[in-house]
Amino acid sequence: MHYALDLRTFIFSHYFYTGLRIATGVVGLTLLVLPFTDLPTAMTVCIGALSTSLMDLPSTLRHKFNEMLSSVLLCSIVTLIISLCAPFQWLLSIMLVLVTFLACMMVVYGKKAMPLQFAALFAMTLSMSNTVSIAGAFLHTGWFLGGGLVYLGYSMVVSWFLRHRIKQQILAEALFELARYLDIKADFYDMHVELNNQFNRLVRQQIVLADKQQASRDLILRGPKSQQNAILVQVHFGMFDLYEYILSTHTDYMELREHFADADILTYFRDLINKAAKDIETIAYAITRKRASFRTISYKAEFRAIDVELQQLQQDSLAGKIPEVAMDLIRVTYNKIRDTVDMIDELHRATQATRGELPEMLGADMTPFLTQQKYQLGVLVANLRWQSPSFRFALRGAMAITVGLLIAAHLPYTSHGYWIVLTIAIILKPSFSQTKQRRSDRLLGTLIGCVATALILHFVHEPVALLGFLFIATVAAPAFIYVKYRYTAIAASMQILLQINLVIPSSGHVIGERLLDTIIGAVIATAFSFVLPSWEYRTLPQLVRRVLTSNMGYLDAANNMLQAKTPDDFIYRVSRKRFLDSIADLVSTLVRMLDEPASKHRAVEELNQFIIQNYLVMAHVAAMRLLLKRNQDSLPRPAVNALLQQATSHVCLSLTLAEQVLNPKSEPLSAVDPSPIEAVDITAETTLWTGWWPLQRRVELLYQDADKISLRSADIGRILGQVA
C-alpha cells in the first residue's frame, strides 16, 4: 500500500499539505471576494485560482514561481480567446478544437508539462459558456487573471515559509519507497514466492524509487547550500549509500534455495530484512515529524538465530551434506545483510545532528543529477509531423472534442456541454494504458461522488455544514491526484455538485445529468483512444538501444572506479543515473504495453529478461564496489584490476554485438575496448587473503557469461522480428 494511503503517514505527507494549501487558498479567496462582488464574479476568481493551483506542485521556489506564472498567463489567454468567441457558436467550436490541439501538443515537453496542459483545457472548458460582450470578455478575463495572480502570491508565501518542510516530506517519501523496495527483496528468501515474478516486482518498484529519489535530488541539491539543510543533505546522501548496500545484497537465490530449502536460515533472512524495512520506515516517519530518528527495532533475536543456524550448517558442511561453495555463499549473503543493517544505523545517526562539513560532492556540479526542463518552441515545431506520437495525440484529442461538442448540441435534455468536454480532457491521455486507467477511475469515482453527494444533500441542509463538506472535498481532490486518482474523481464530483447546490439549492437534477455526461465523455474518449494510436511497441528498438548504450557507459565508469583510475565516484554516479533512467523508460513502456490489446504485445518475455539482467548489472557492481572498499588495504590491486578489465571487456563485446544487431548501420559502441585480455593467474598472490573468494565469486557472477548480462544477439533479433 502507498504510504500516503495510511492515515498515520498521510497527514504528514506533502500530498495532504498540498491539498490543504490549495483548498485554503481557493476557498478562502472566494469567500474573501464574495462580500464585495456578485456570485458569478466570485466564481470567476475561484476558477482562476483553481486553474493556477493545478501547477502548485512541490518544487524549488524559483521553479514553482516560473511554472505557476506560466499557468496564470497561458490560462488567462485561453480564457480571453474562448470568452471572445463564445457568442459565435461556429467560431467557438473552431477555437475549442484549435486550443485542444495546441494544449495536447504540450506533452512534447514531458511529464512536467502535463498539469499545465490540463490547466489550459480546464480554463477553456469552464469559459465556453460565457456568452458576454467584448468588454465583458475582457472583464471576465481580468477577474480570472486576478484570481490566478492572488493565488500565485499566496502559494509562494506559504511555500517560502514551508520550504524546509517540503524538502523533509519529499525526502521522507523517497525513504518510504526504499523501505518498500527492501520489503520486496525480503520475499526472495521465501520458498513459496516465484523468483521471476518477484524480480519483475522488484524492478518495477525500483523505477518508482528512482522517481522519488530524483524528486529528492531536485529539491535538496538545488539552490544555495546552507547549514540549515545540512541534516537533510546528510540523510539524502546516506539514503543513496544505503540503496547501494541494498543492491549489493543480491545473490544467487536459486542456489540458496537448492541447498537450504529445508533449513530455517532463509526464513530468518526474510524476517531480518522485513525488520530492516520497518526500520527505514521509522526514519522516514521521524523526518516527516521533524524529529531525530532512533532505532526502536531490535535485530538481536534474528542475529542469534542465524548464528546458531550457521554453526549447525557448518557442521553439515563438514559432514559433506552441504557443499563448501554453498556455505561461502550463505555467509557472504549474511554479511551483506548485516552491513545493510549497520548502514541503517548510520542513517539514524544522520538525522540526529550535523556531522562535520557538508558532503564534498556538493562542491561538484550537480546539473547532471537534476531534472532539466526547457520549454523551447523548436521542440514543439519539430513534433508537428505525422510520425510524432504527440502530434497524433493532439489530433486525436481535437477530434474527440469535436465529436463531444456535436453530441452535446443534440442531447434531448439541457446538457452541460462543458462537462462532456472536460471528461474527455481528463480521460484521454497520450497512451492507451493511461486512458484506460483514467476511464475506470473517472467513471467509478464520479458514480461514488454522485451517490455520496445525493446522500449528503438528503440529510444535510445547513449551508455551513455543506461548506464543511465542500472544503473537505477541495482538500482531497488535489491531495490524491498522484496517489489514487479514483479518490480525486470522487472528491472532484462532490466538489462541483456541492458548489452548484449552494448557488442553486433546487438543482438536484444536476447530479443525474453530470453522471450521464460523464458516461458520454468516457465513451467518446475510449473510442478515440483507438484513433491514430501510438502503440508502445513501436518505441521498443529505440529504448532497447538506449539501455545498451547507457549500460556500456555505466560499465566503463564502474570499471574505472573499481580499478581506482578516478579520484572520486562522481562520474560513476552520473552514469548509474543515466543507466537507471534508460531502464525506467523501458519498464514504463513495457507496463503500458501490457495494458494495451493483446494483439499489440511484442516480445514480452524477452523484454522482461532483458530488464532483469540489466538490473542485475547494477546489483553486482554495487556488491563489487563495497567489497573492494572493505578490503582495500589487503587488495592485490594489479591482479584484481587485470581481472576486472578482462571481465568488463568480455561483457562489452557482447553488448557491442547486440547493439550492432539492433542497428546494423550504426557505428559499434566503444565505451570500453572489447578486445580480449589474457587470463591472469592471481592464485599465488592471494593465498593469504581470506576475502578473495567473495570477490572472485562476484566477478564470475557479474562477468563470466555475457549472455546473462544482456540479451544475446539472437534475442535482440527476435524482438525486432516481433516488433516488425
XYZ file of C-alpha atoms in Angstrom:
724
model
C 0.000 0.000 0.000
C 1.197 3.506 -0.808
C 2.413 5.255 2.332
C 0.107 8.223 1.637
C -2.931 5.944 1.875
C -2.133 5.235 5.526
C -3.788 7.895 7.694
C -0.845 7.934 10.134
C 1.598 8.962 7.423
C -0.822 10.755 5.075
C -1.414 13.726 7.368
C 2.353 14.416 7.447
C 2.873 13.925 3.702
C 3.317 16.641 1.097
C 0.153 15.324 -0.584
C -2.003 16.378 2.375
C -0.116 19.659 2.760
C -0.662 20.416 -0.935
C -4.370 19.644 -0.724
C -4.768 21.747 2.411
C -2.816 24.639 0.893
C -4.859 24.586 -2.312
C -8.218 24.277 -0.544
C -7.407 27.092 1.877
C -6.237 29.354 -0.937
C -9.082 28.685 -3.374
C -11.970 28.596 -0.897
C -10.504 31.384 1.219
C -10.028 33.679 -1.780
C -13.581 33.013 -2.954
C -15.066 33.806 0.456
C -12.889 36.904 0.680
C -14.117 38.261 -2.665
C -17.777 37.262 -2.309
C -18.870 40.061 0.101
C -17.559 42.728 -2.275
C -18.963 41.448 -5.568
C -21.630 39.197 -7.063
C -21.571 35.413 -7.175
C -20.578 34.971 -10.884
C -17.581 37.261 -10.387
C -16.527 35.429 -7.235
C -16.765 32.117 -9.090
C -14.595 33.519 -11.910
C -11.950 34.475 -9.351
C -12.307 30.976 -7.870
C -11.782 29.323 -11.278
C -8.696 31.471 -11.885
C -7.221 30.374 -8.568
C -8.225 26.756 -9.155
C -6.580 26.697 -12.603
C -3.362 28.099 -11.135
C -3.431 25.560 -8.308
C -3.057 22.730 -10.820
C 0.614 23.772 -11.138
C 1.088 24.148 -7.380
C 3.463 21.194 -7.024
C 6.480 20.566 -4.760
C 9.426 22.369 -6.335
C 12.119 24.929 -5.584
C 10.744 28.429 -5.143
C 12.207 29.748 -8.403
C 10.864 26.860 -10.457
C 7.488 26.984 -8.706
C 7.124 30.698 -9.467
C 8.012 30.238 -13.143
C 5.684 27.252 -13.545
C 2.708 28.860 -11.823
C 3.201 32.193 -13.605
C 3.244 30.324 -16.920
C -0.035 28.702 -15.935
C -1.618 32.034 -14.987
C -0.638 33.700 -18.278
C -1.491 30.735 -20.509
C -4.868 30.086 -18.888
C -5.750 33.785 -18.974
C -5.009 33.933 -22.709
C -7.126 30.825 -23.288
C -9.938 32.286 -21.185
C -9.900 35.546 -23.153
C -9.906 33.809 -26.553
C -12.746 31.450 -25.654
C -14.789 34.220 -23.998
C -14.470 36.428 -27.071
C -15.597 33.572 -29.320
C -18.404 32.316 -27.052
C -21.225 34.410 -28.596
C -20.479 32.917 -32.023
C -21.129 29.180 -31.885
C -19.322 28.304 -35.120
C -16.241 30.335 -34.124
C -16.317 28.912 -30.600
C -16.310 25.352 -31.935
C -13.310 26.094 -34.155
C -11.364 27.703 -31.305
C -12.188 24.877 -28.893
C -10.753 22.347 -31.332
C -7.688 24.519 -32.054
C -6.926 25.198 -28.390
C -7.341 21.495 -27.606
C -4.861 20.602 -30.353
C -2.259 23.110 -29.140
C -2.729 22.129 -25.488
C -2.299 18.446 -26.316
C 0.892 19.246 -28.225
C 2.376 20.466 -24.938
C 3.023 16.859 -23.943
C 6.218 17.073 -26.035
C 7.769 18.809 -23.022
C 7.378 15.741 -20.855
C 5.711 14.821 -17.597
C 6.277 18.228 -16.026
C 4.088 19.890 -18.678
C 1.095 17.583 -18.164
C -0.512 19.682 -15.367
C -0.009 22.812 -17.480
C -1.680 21.129 -20.439
C -4.688 20.155 -18.343
C -4.859 23.617 -16.765
C -5.239 25.124 -20.249
C -8.014 22.653 -21.125
C -9.669 23.243 -17.753
C -9.745 27.021 -18.285
C -11.008 26.512 -21.830
C -13.821 24.216 -20.725
C -15.111 26.476 -17.964
C -15.069 29.544 -20.246
C -17.025 28.098 -23.164
C -20.433 29.060 -21.738
C -19.580 32.751 -21.190
C -21.755 34.467 -23.777
C -20.755 38.027 -22.940
C -19.853 41.156 -24.878
C -16.300 42.040 -25.861
C -15.962 44.331 -22.850
C -17.452 41.617 -20.672
C -14.944 39.089 -22.016
C -12.036 41.347 -21.030
C -13.575 41.990 -17.618
C -14.159 38.262 -17.100
C -10.553 37.535 -18.051
C -9.365 40.287 -15.718
C -11.129 38.679 -12.753
C -9.752 35.299 -13.814
C -6.226 36.734 -14.036
C -6.636 38.436 -10.699
C -7.674 35.190 -9.029
C -4.689 33.405 -10.546
C -2.192 36.084 -9.517
C -3.528 36.333 -5.957
C -3.348 32.565 -5.585
C 0.189 32.625 -7.022
C 1.252 35.181 -4.413
C -0.460 33.242 -1.627
C 1.151 29.956 -2.669
C 4.623 31.472 -2.923
C 4.366 32.987 0.558
C 3.174 29.721 2.108
C 5.805 27.729 0.186
C 8.536 30.091 1.368
C 7.614 29.503 4.994
C 7.335 25.742 4.383
C 10.325 25.368 2.016
C 12.317 23.319 4.520
C 9.239 21.276 5.438
C 8.587 20.352 1.804
C 12.153 19.077 1.465
C 11.632 16.892 4.524
C 8.433 15.454 3.107
C 9.914 14.677 -0.319
C 12.965 13.048 1.264
C 10.727 11.022 3.571
C 8.683 9.818 0.603
C 11.848 8.511 -1.076
C 12.739 6.669 2.144
C 9.260 5.121 2.361
C 9.691 3.809 -1.194
C 13.160 2.497 -0.321
C 11.610 0.600 2.590
C 9.021 -0.868 0.246
C 11.805 -1.857 -2.144
C 13.641 -3.659 0.659
C 10.415 -5.338 1.728
C 10.111 -6.828 -1.764
C 13.696 -8.078 -1.546
C 12.842 -9.921 1.659
C 10.432 -12.192 -0.204
C 13.267 -13.586 -2.316
C 14.066 -15.743 0.715
C 10.509 -17.070 0.880
C 10.393 -20.522 -0.713
C 6.749 -20.013 -1.705
C 7.490 -16.950 -3.884
C 8.269 -17.438 -7.575
C 11.582 -15.750 -8.371
C 10.842 -14.375 -11.848
C 7.641 -12.679 -10.712
C 9.449 -11.279 -7.702
C 12.211 -9.892 -9.925
C 9.584 -8.145 -12.018
C 8.036 -6.614 -8.902
C 11.458 -5.507 -7.709
C 12.401 -3.844 -10.987
C 9.084 -2.006 -11.173
C 9.456 -0.777 -7.602
C 12.987 0.295 -8.427
C 11.528 2.574 -11.106
C 9.137 4.142 -8.578
C 12.032 4.525 -6.153
C 14.215 6.178 -8.801
C 11.452 8.701 -9.498
C 11.135 9.637 -5.812
C 14.905 9.809 -5.391
C 15.054 12.173 -8.361
C 12.448 14.410 -6.734
C 14.609 14.434 -3.608
C 17.659 15.446 -5.650
C 15.791 18.226 -7.413
C 14.759 19.830 -4.131
C 17.719 19.180 -1.839
C 20.602 19.666 -4.271
C 19.191 22.784 -5.950
C 19.709 26.302 -4.698
C 22.271 27.712 -2.273
C 23.858 25.310 0.180
C 23.138 26.155 3.799
C 23.887 24.665 7.172
C 20.145 24.701 7.875
C 19.678 21.885 5.382
C 22.820 20.016 6.423
C 20.917 17.202 8.134
C 18.689 16.707 5.090
C 21.785 16.624 2.878
C 23.360 14.022 5.155
C 20.258 11.849 5.093
C 19.891 12.316 1.324
C 23.385 11.029 0.569
C 23.066 8.386 3.265
C 19.899 7.158 1.545
C 21.814 6.587 -1.700
C 24.634 4.816 0.149
C 22.051 2.595 1.829
C 20.431 1.944 -1.548
C 23.762 0.686 -2.857
C 24.144 -1.593 0.154
C 20.688 -2.991 -0.518
C 21.590 -3.532 -4.177
C 24.701 -5.428 -3.085
C 22.614 -7.992 -1.169
C 21.612 -9.601 -4.458
C 22.821 -13.174 -4.550
C 22.229 -16.464 -6.311
C 18.777 -17.157 -4.875
C 18.357 -20.339 -6.888
C 21.476 -21.823 -5.348
C 20.404 -20.780 -1.859
C 17.033 -22.424 -2.368
C 18.638 -25.548 -3.768
C 20.912 -26.135 -0.783
C 18.988 -24.550 2.108
C 15.346 -25.241 1.259
C 14.897 -27.380 4.375
C 16.826 -25.053 6.691
C 15.369 -22.193 8.712
C 18.088 -19.740 7.792
C 16.261 -18.361 4.721
C 13.206 -17.623 6.879
C 15.461 -15.810 9.343
C 16.941 -13.787 6.473
C 13.449 -12.812 5.331
C 12.384 -11.755 8.826
C 15.608 -9.808 9.312
C 15.147 -7.875 6.065
C 11.482 -7.204 6.839
C 12.586 -5.673 10.126
C 15.166 -3.588 8.290
C 12.418 -2.265 6.005
C 10.349 -1.294 9.059
C 13.437 0.403 10.480
C 13.765 2.576 7.372
C 10.086 3.467 7.682
C 10.698 4.744 11.226
C 13.413 7.041 9.838
C 11.061 8.342 7.154
C 8.280 8.860 9.684
C 10.624 10.739 12.045
C 11.656 13.063 9.205
C 8.018 13.864 8.418
C 7.558 14.723 12.107
C 10.666 16.953 12.065
C 12.341 14.757 14.661
C 15.624 12.926 15.030
C 15.322 9.195 14.461
C 16.491 6.498 16.885
C 16.415 2.770 16.453
C 13.345 1.212 18.033
C 13.662 -2.175 16.329
C 15.890 -4.914 17.708
C 17.584 -7.439 15.437
C 19.152 -9.473 18.243
C 16.757 -12.420 18.028
C 17.322 -12.847 14.276
C 21.084 -12.426 14.604
C 21.276 -15.052 17.356
C 19.073 -17.473 15.433
C 21.139 -17.042 12.254
C 24.437 -17.505 14.112
C 23.170 -20.747 15.689
C 21.833 -21.925 12.340
C 25.155 -21.163 10.609
C 27.018 -23.248 13.171
C 24.698 -26.183 12.530
C 25.016 -25.773 8.777
C 28.785 -25.636 9.081
C 28.734 -28.997 10.829
C 26.578 -30.377 7.999
C 29.074 -28.978 5.525
C 31.983 -30.675 7.285
C 29.983 -33.893 7.147
C 29.661 -33.465 3.379
C 25.943 -32.746 3.345
C 26.318 -29.178 2.048
C 28.958 -28.059 -0.484
C 31.509 -25.595 0.861
C 30.767 -23.228 -2.011
C 27.146 -23.016 -0.827
C 28.309 -22.263 2.715
C 30.525 -19.484 1.397
C 27.553 -18.052 -0.471
C 25.279 -18.078 2.588
C 27.968 -16.427 4.732
C 28.597 -13.721 2.155
C 24.859 -13.051 1.907
C 24.577 -12.779 5.679
C 27.488 -10.347 5.828
C 25.837 -8.164 3.190
C 22.598 -8.074 5.145
C 24.462 -7.160 8.353
C 26.266 -4.379 6.506
C 22.886 -3.065 5.357
C 21.578 -3.081 8.938
C 24.703 -1.220 10.063
C 24.140 1.337 7.295
C 20.586 1.888 8.551
C 22.132 2.766 11.913
C 24.279 5.342 10.100
C 21.121 6.801 8.600
C 19.559 7.065 12.066
C 22.607 8.984 13.255
C 22.484 11.251 10.201
C 19.064 12.532 11.327
C 20.256 13.423 14.814
C 22.835 16.166 14.278
C 25.115 17.735 11.700
C 28.334 15.794 11.468
C 31.146 17.972 10.159
C 31.043 19.769 6.850
C 28.540 19.164 4.103
C 29.457 16.248 1.811
C 32.308 17.013 -0.566
C 30.141 16.062 -3.508
C 28.193 19.292 -3.026
C 31.198 21.143 -4.375
C 30.758 19.441 -7.744
C 28.364 20.492 -10.466
C 25.051 18.846 -9.626
C 23.484 19.622 -13.007
C 23.769 16.036 -14.363
C 21.716 14.794 -11.416
C 18.923 17.336 -11.705
C 15.844 17.367 -13.904
C 16.282 19.857 -16.722
C 13.072 21.287 -18.138
C 13.341 23.572 -21.184
C 10.295 24.938 -22.975
C 11.682 25.690 -26.420
C 9.407 26.413 -29.356
C 11.653 24.377 -31.643
C 10.798 21.190 -29.741
C 7.092 21.692 -30.427
C 7.645 22.605 -34.090
C 9.858 19.555 -34.616
C 6.987 17.327 -33.476
C 4.475 18.717 -35.982
C 4.822 15.609 -38.141
C 2.709 12.545 -38.749
C 5.172 10.126 -37.123
C 5.249 12.044 -33.835
C 3.185 10.377 -31.047
C 2.499 13.837 -29.594
C 1.137 15.114 -32.908
C -1.109 12.081 -33.270
C -2.350 12.540 -29.704
C -3.135 16.203 -30.410
C -5.146 15.236 -33.499
C -6.895 12.516 -31.515
C -7.826 14.976 -28.761
C -9.094 17.598 -31.199
C -11.297 15.084 -32.993
C -12.679 13.734 -29.711
C -13.590 17.237 -28.525
C -15.297 17.899 -31.867
C -17.478 14.801 -31.517
C -18.208 15.687 -27.895
C -19.443 19.137 -28.886
C -21.648 17.701 -31.640
C -23.255 15.173 -29.305
C -23.763 17.773 -26.558
C -25.581 20.028 -29.017
C -28.132 17.316 -29.865
C -28.906 15.839 -26.445
C -32.637 15.826 -25.519
C -32.053 17.464 -22.117
C -30.377 20.759 -21.317
C -26.874 19.363 -21.289
C -23.792 20.921 -19.817
C -21.535 20.589 -22.835
C -18.513 21.644 -20.832
C -18.937 18.556 -18.629
C -18.612 16.271 -21.637
C -15.606 18.221 -22.935
C -13.971 18.255 -19.503
C -14.484 14.498 -19.111
C -12.822 13.890 -22.481
C -9.901 16.157 -21.488
C -9.480 14.301 -18.190
C -9.694 10.766 -19.581
C -7.999 10.963 -22.993
C -4.245 10.680 -22.432
C -1.250 10.199 -24.760
C -1.048 6.452 -24.128
C -3.776 3.817 -24.353
C -2.960 2.444 -20.888
C -3.268 5.865 -19.222
C -6.602 6.454 -20.952
C -7.846 3.032 -19.864
C -6.896 3.650 -16.219
C -8.332 7.174 -16.143
C -11.585 5.952 -17.683
C -12.112 3.338 -14.985
C -11.192 5.698 -12.161
C -13.269 8.562 -13.537
C -16.423 6.514 -14.080
C -16.302 4.772 -10.716
C -15.217 7.938 -8.911
C -17.992 10.008 -10.475
C -20.597 7.373 -9.613
C -19.481 7.218 -5.982
C -19.212 11.017 -5.817
C -22.727 11.498 -7.171
C -24.212 8.968 -4.751
C -22.294 10.451 -1.803
C -23.402 13.978 -2.710
C -27.020 12.880 -3.072
C -26.918 11.351 0.419
C -25.295 14.472 1.882
C -27.904 16.754 0.296
C -30.701 14.491 1.518
C -29.632 14.549 5.170
C -27.710 17.847 5.455
C -29.390 21.176 4.759
C -27.359 23.714 6.734
C -25.162 25.833 4.389
C -22.337 25.909 6.954
C -22.245 22.111 7.118
C -22.335 21.891 3.321
C -19.404 24.338 3.174
C -17.535 21.994 5.510
C -18.074 19.059 3.156
C -17.071 21.292 0.236
C -13.809 22.191 1.962
C -13.004 18.536 2.665
C -13.657 17.649 -0.985
C -11.485 20.559 -2.113
C -8.633 19.261 0.067
C -8.995 15.670 -1.146
C -9.181 16.413 -4.878
C -5.552 17.629 -5.294
C -4.216 15.534 -2.413
C -4.870 12.188 -4.128
C -4.355 13.131 -7.769
C -0.917 11.452 -7.932
C -1.645 8.744 -5.361
C -5.096 7.337 -6.101
C -6.872 9.197 -8.872
C -10.139 7.421 -8.105
C -10.321 9.341 -4.819
C -9.662 12.572 -6.717
C -12.557 11.774 -9.073
C -14.862 11.196 -6.093
C -13.804 14.442 -4.429
C -13.992 16.484 -7.651
C -17.538 15.285 -8.355
C -18.648 16.129 -4.818
C -16.898 19.484 -5.038
C -18.675 20.749 -8.142
C -22.086 19.317 -7.188
C -21.923 20.909 -3.732
C -20.905 24.224 -5.308
C -23.883 24.113 -7.681
C -26.264 23.231 -4.841
C -25.008 26.110 -2.699
C -25.545 28.506 -5.603
C -28.835 26.973 -6.846
C -30.440 24.996 -3.963
C -33.090 23.417 -6.202
C -30.623 21.830 -8.609
C -30.958 18.206 -7.525
C -31.460 17.009 -11.110
C -27.909 18.124 -11.916
C -26.485 15.008 -10.228
C -28.074 12.669 -12.769
C -27.105 14.922 -15.665
C -23.497 15.047 -14.531
C -23.336 11.266 -14.310
C -24.811 10.882 -17.799
C -22.475 13.494 -19.302
C -19.509 11.750 -17.686
C -20.526 8.441 -19.250
C -20.876 10.086 -22.674
C -17.460 11.724 -22.339
C -15.885 8.449 -21.221
C -17.351 6.576 -24.204
C -16.031 9.195 -26.630
C -12.562 9.198 -25.027
C -12.429 5.388 -25.122
C -13.472 5.266 -28.772
C -10.876 7.829 -29.806
C -8.092 6.045 -27.917
C -8.116 3.693 -30.943
C -7.889 6.566 -33.436
C -4.371 7.360 -34.723
C -2.892 5.303 -31.872
C 0.786 5.272 -30.978
C 1.237 1.705 -29.757
C 4.064 1.307 -27.282
C 5.852 -1.498 -29.142
C 6.920 0.941 -31.852
C 9.373 2.626 -29.491
C 10.962 -0.608 -28.236
C 14.006 -0.738 -30.561
C 14.997 2.804 -29.656
C 14.579 2.168 -25.924
C 16.477 -1.136 -26.016
C 19.356 0.548 -27.840
C 19.400 3.327 -25.245
C 19.681 0.739 -22.465
C 22.572 -0.936 -24.273
C 24.357 2.377 -24.762
C 23.887 3.523 -21.167
C 24.921 0.054 -19.969
C 28.212 0.474 -21.818
C 28.748 3.902 -20.290
C 27.925 2.577 -16.844
C 30.308 -0.360 -17.160
C 33.059 1.958 -18.343
C 32.590 4.283 -15.364
C 32.278 1.336 -12.967
C 35.411 -0.270 -14.387
C 37.424 2.920 -13.901
C 36.085 3.384 -10.391
C 36.683 -0.221 -9.325
C 40.237 -0.030 -10.630
C 40.769 3.291 -8.784
C 41.522 5.137 -12.018
C 39.309 8.084 -10.994
C 39.725 10.272 -7.890
C 36.051 10.001 -6.872
C 32.784 8.316 -7.837
C 31.102 11.361 -9.408
C 31.202 10.055 -12.998
C 30.122 6.634 -11.776
C 27.053 8.106 -10.057
C 26.122 10.119 -13.154
C 26.474 7.037 -15.363
C 24.449 4.955 -12.932
C 21.663 7.538 -13.002
C 21.593 7.506 -16.814
C 21.527 3.714 -16.797
C 18.647 3.709 -14.314
C 16.747 6.301 -16.345
C 17.061 4.214 -19.516
C 15.812 1.090 -17.741
C 12.968 3.107 -16.187
C 11.809 4.293 -19.601
C 11.859 0.739 -20.950
C 9.989 -0.655 -17.932
C 7.352 2.078 -18.143
C 6.838 1.350 -21.831
C 6.552 -2.379 -21.188
C 3.984 -1.864 -18.406
C 1.915 0.427 -20.626
C 2.149 -2.071 -23.495
C 0.718 -4.816 -21.275
C -2.391 -2.649 -20.739
C -2.932 -2.434 -24.486
C -4.862 -5.026 -26.545
C -3.086 -8.402 -26.644
C -2.561 -8.075 -30.392
C -0.223 -5.149 -29.692
C 2.074 -7.049 -27.334
C 5.614 -7.737 -28.546
C 8.487 -9.780 -27.067
C 7.135 -9.561 -23.519
C 9.136 -12.451 -22.088
C 12.373 -11.399 -23.793
C 11.996 -7.817 -22.593
C 11.311 -8.966 -19.033
C 14.516 -10.969 -19.039
C 16.405 -8.106 -20.669
C 15.259 -5.683 -17.966
C 16.027 -8.085 -15.136
C 19.522 -8.898 -16.396
C 20.388 -5.249 -16.849
C 19.153 -4.569 -13.347
C 21.454 -7.324 -12.086
C 24.422 -5.477 -13.590
C 23.910 -2.699 -11.050
C 23.452 -5.179 -8.222
C 26.711 -6.961 -8.999
C 28.702 -3.765 -9.492
C 27.364 -2.408 -6.187
C 28.441 -5.602 -4.423
C 31.855 -5.433 -6.070
C 32.322 -1.813 -5.095
C 31.541 -2.384 -1.429
C 33.699 -5.492 -1.313
C 36.734 -3.726 -2.771
C 36.191 -0.789 -0.437
C 36.045 -3.048 2.599
C 39.254 -4.883 1.645
C 41.177 -2.034 0.042
C 44.158 -2.340 2.415
C 44.804 -6.028 1.649
C 43.809 -5.930 -2.004
C 46.226 -7.332 -4.639
C 45.460 -4.326 -6.810
C 47.366 -5.173 -10.057
C 45.929 -8.664 -10.282
C 42.397 -7.615 -9.382
C 42.493 -4.730 -11.855
C 43.571 -7.066 -14.618
C 40.719 -9.438 -13.812
C 38.203 -6.587 -13.745
C 39.439 -5.293 -17.086
C 39.195 -8.734 -18.623
C 35.681 -9.278 -17.322
C 34.445 -5.832 -18.387
C 35.875 -6.267 -21.866
C 34.089 -9.591 -22.218
C 30.736 -8.038 -21.343
C 31.291 -5.023 -23.579
C 31.994 -7.321 -26.502
C 28.601 -8.927 -26.002
C 26.883 -5.537 -25.724
C 28.607 -4.319 -28.867
C 27.413 -7.325 -30.843
C 23.875 -6.889 -29.535
C 23.877 -3.200 -30.444
C 25.082 -3.960 -33.968
C 22.217 -6.416 -34.435
C 19.782 -3.789 -33.195
C 21.146 -1.119 -35.521
C 23.406 -2.626 -38.217
C 24.156 0.734 -39.856
C 25.438 2.421 -36.697
C 28.986 2.656 -35.517
C 29.758 -0.011 -32.912
C 29.723 1.078 -29.303
C 33.206 1.596 -27.971
C 32.942 2.772 -24.406
C 35.405 0.072 -23.373
C 37.799 -1.719 -25.663
C 36.164 -5.136 -26.157
C 39.379 -6.854 -27.184
C 40.007 -9.914 -25.047
C 42.676 -9.831 -22.345
C 44.554 -12.935 -21.381
C 43.544 -14.514 -18.124
C 45.588 -13.546 -15.082
C 46.770 -16.100 -12.573
C 46.350 -14.492 -9.188
C 46.193 -17.580 -7.013
C 49.721 -17.231 -5.665
C 49.229 -13.583 -4.797
C 46.001 -14.100 -2.884
C 46.503 -17.266 -0.884
C 46.802 -15.256 2.320
C 43.784 -13.044 1.633
C 40.670 -14.637 3.070
C 38.394 -12.104 1.352
C 39.331 -13.246 -2.138
C 36.633 -15.880 -2.560
C 33.669 -13.492 -2.421
C 35.432 -11.110 -4.802
C 36.128 -13.903 -7.265
C 32.569 -15.126 -6.858
C 31.167 -11.670 -7.600
C 33.374 -11.181 -10.633
C 32.225 -14.509 -12.018
C 28.558 -13.757 -11.364
C 28.884 -10.376 -12.999
C 31.126 -11.049 -15.943
C 31.791 -14.711 -16.645
C 28.970 -15.108 -19.149
C 27.950 -12.040 -21.110
C 24.771 -13.782 -22.277
C 23.491 -13.437 -18.691
C 24.171 -9.726 -18.572
C 22.353 -8.689 -21.730
C 20.167 -10.320 -24.322
C 22.067 -12.343 -26.833
C 22.187 -11.095 -30.388
C 19.591 -13.688 -31.330
C 17.213 -12.357 -28.660
C 17.628 -8.808 -29.909
C 16.832 -10.036 -33.397
C 13.741 -11.848 -32.123
C 12.461 -8.649 -30.500
C 12.950 -6.775 -33.750
C 11.166 -9.522 -35.637
C 8.165 -9.374 -33.298
C 8.067 -5.593 -33.395
C 8.126 -5.597 -37.175
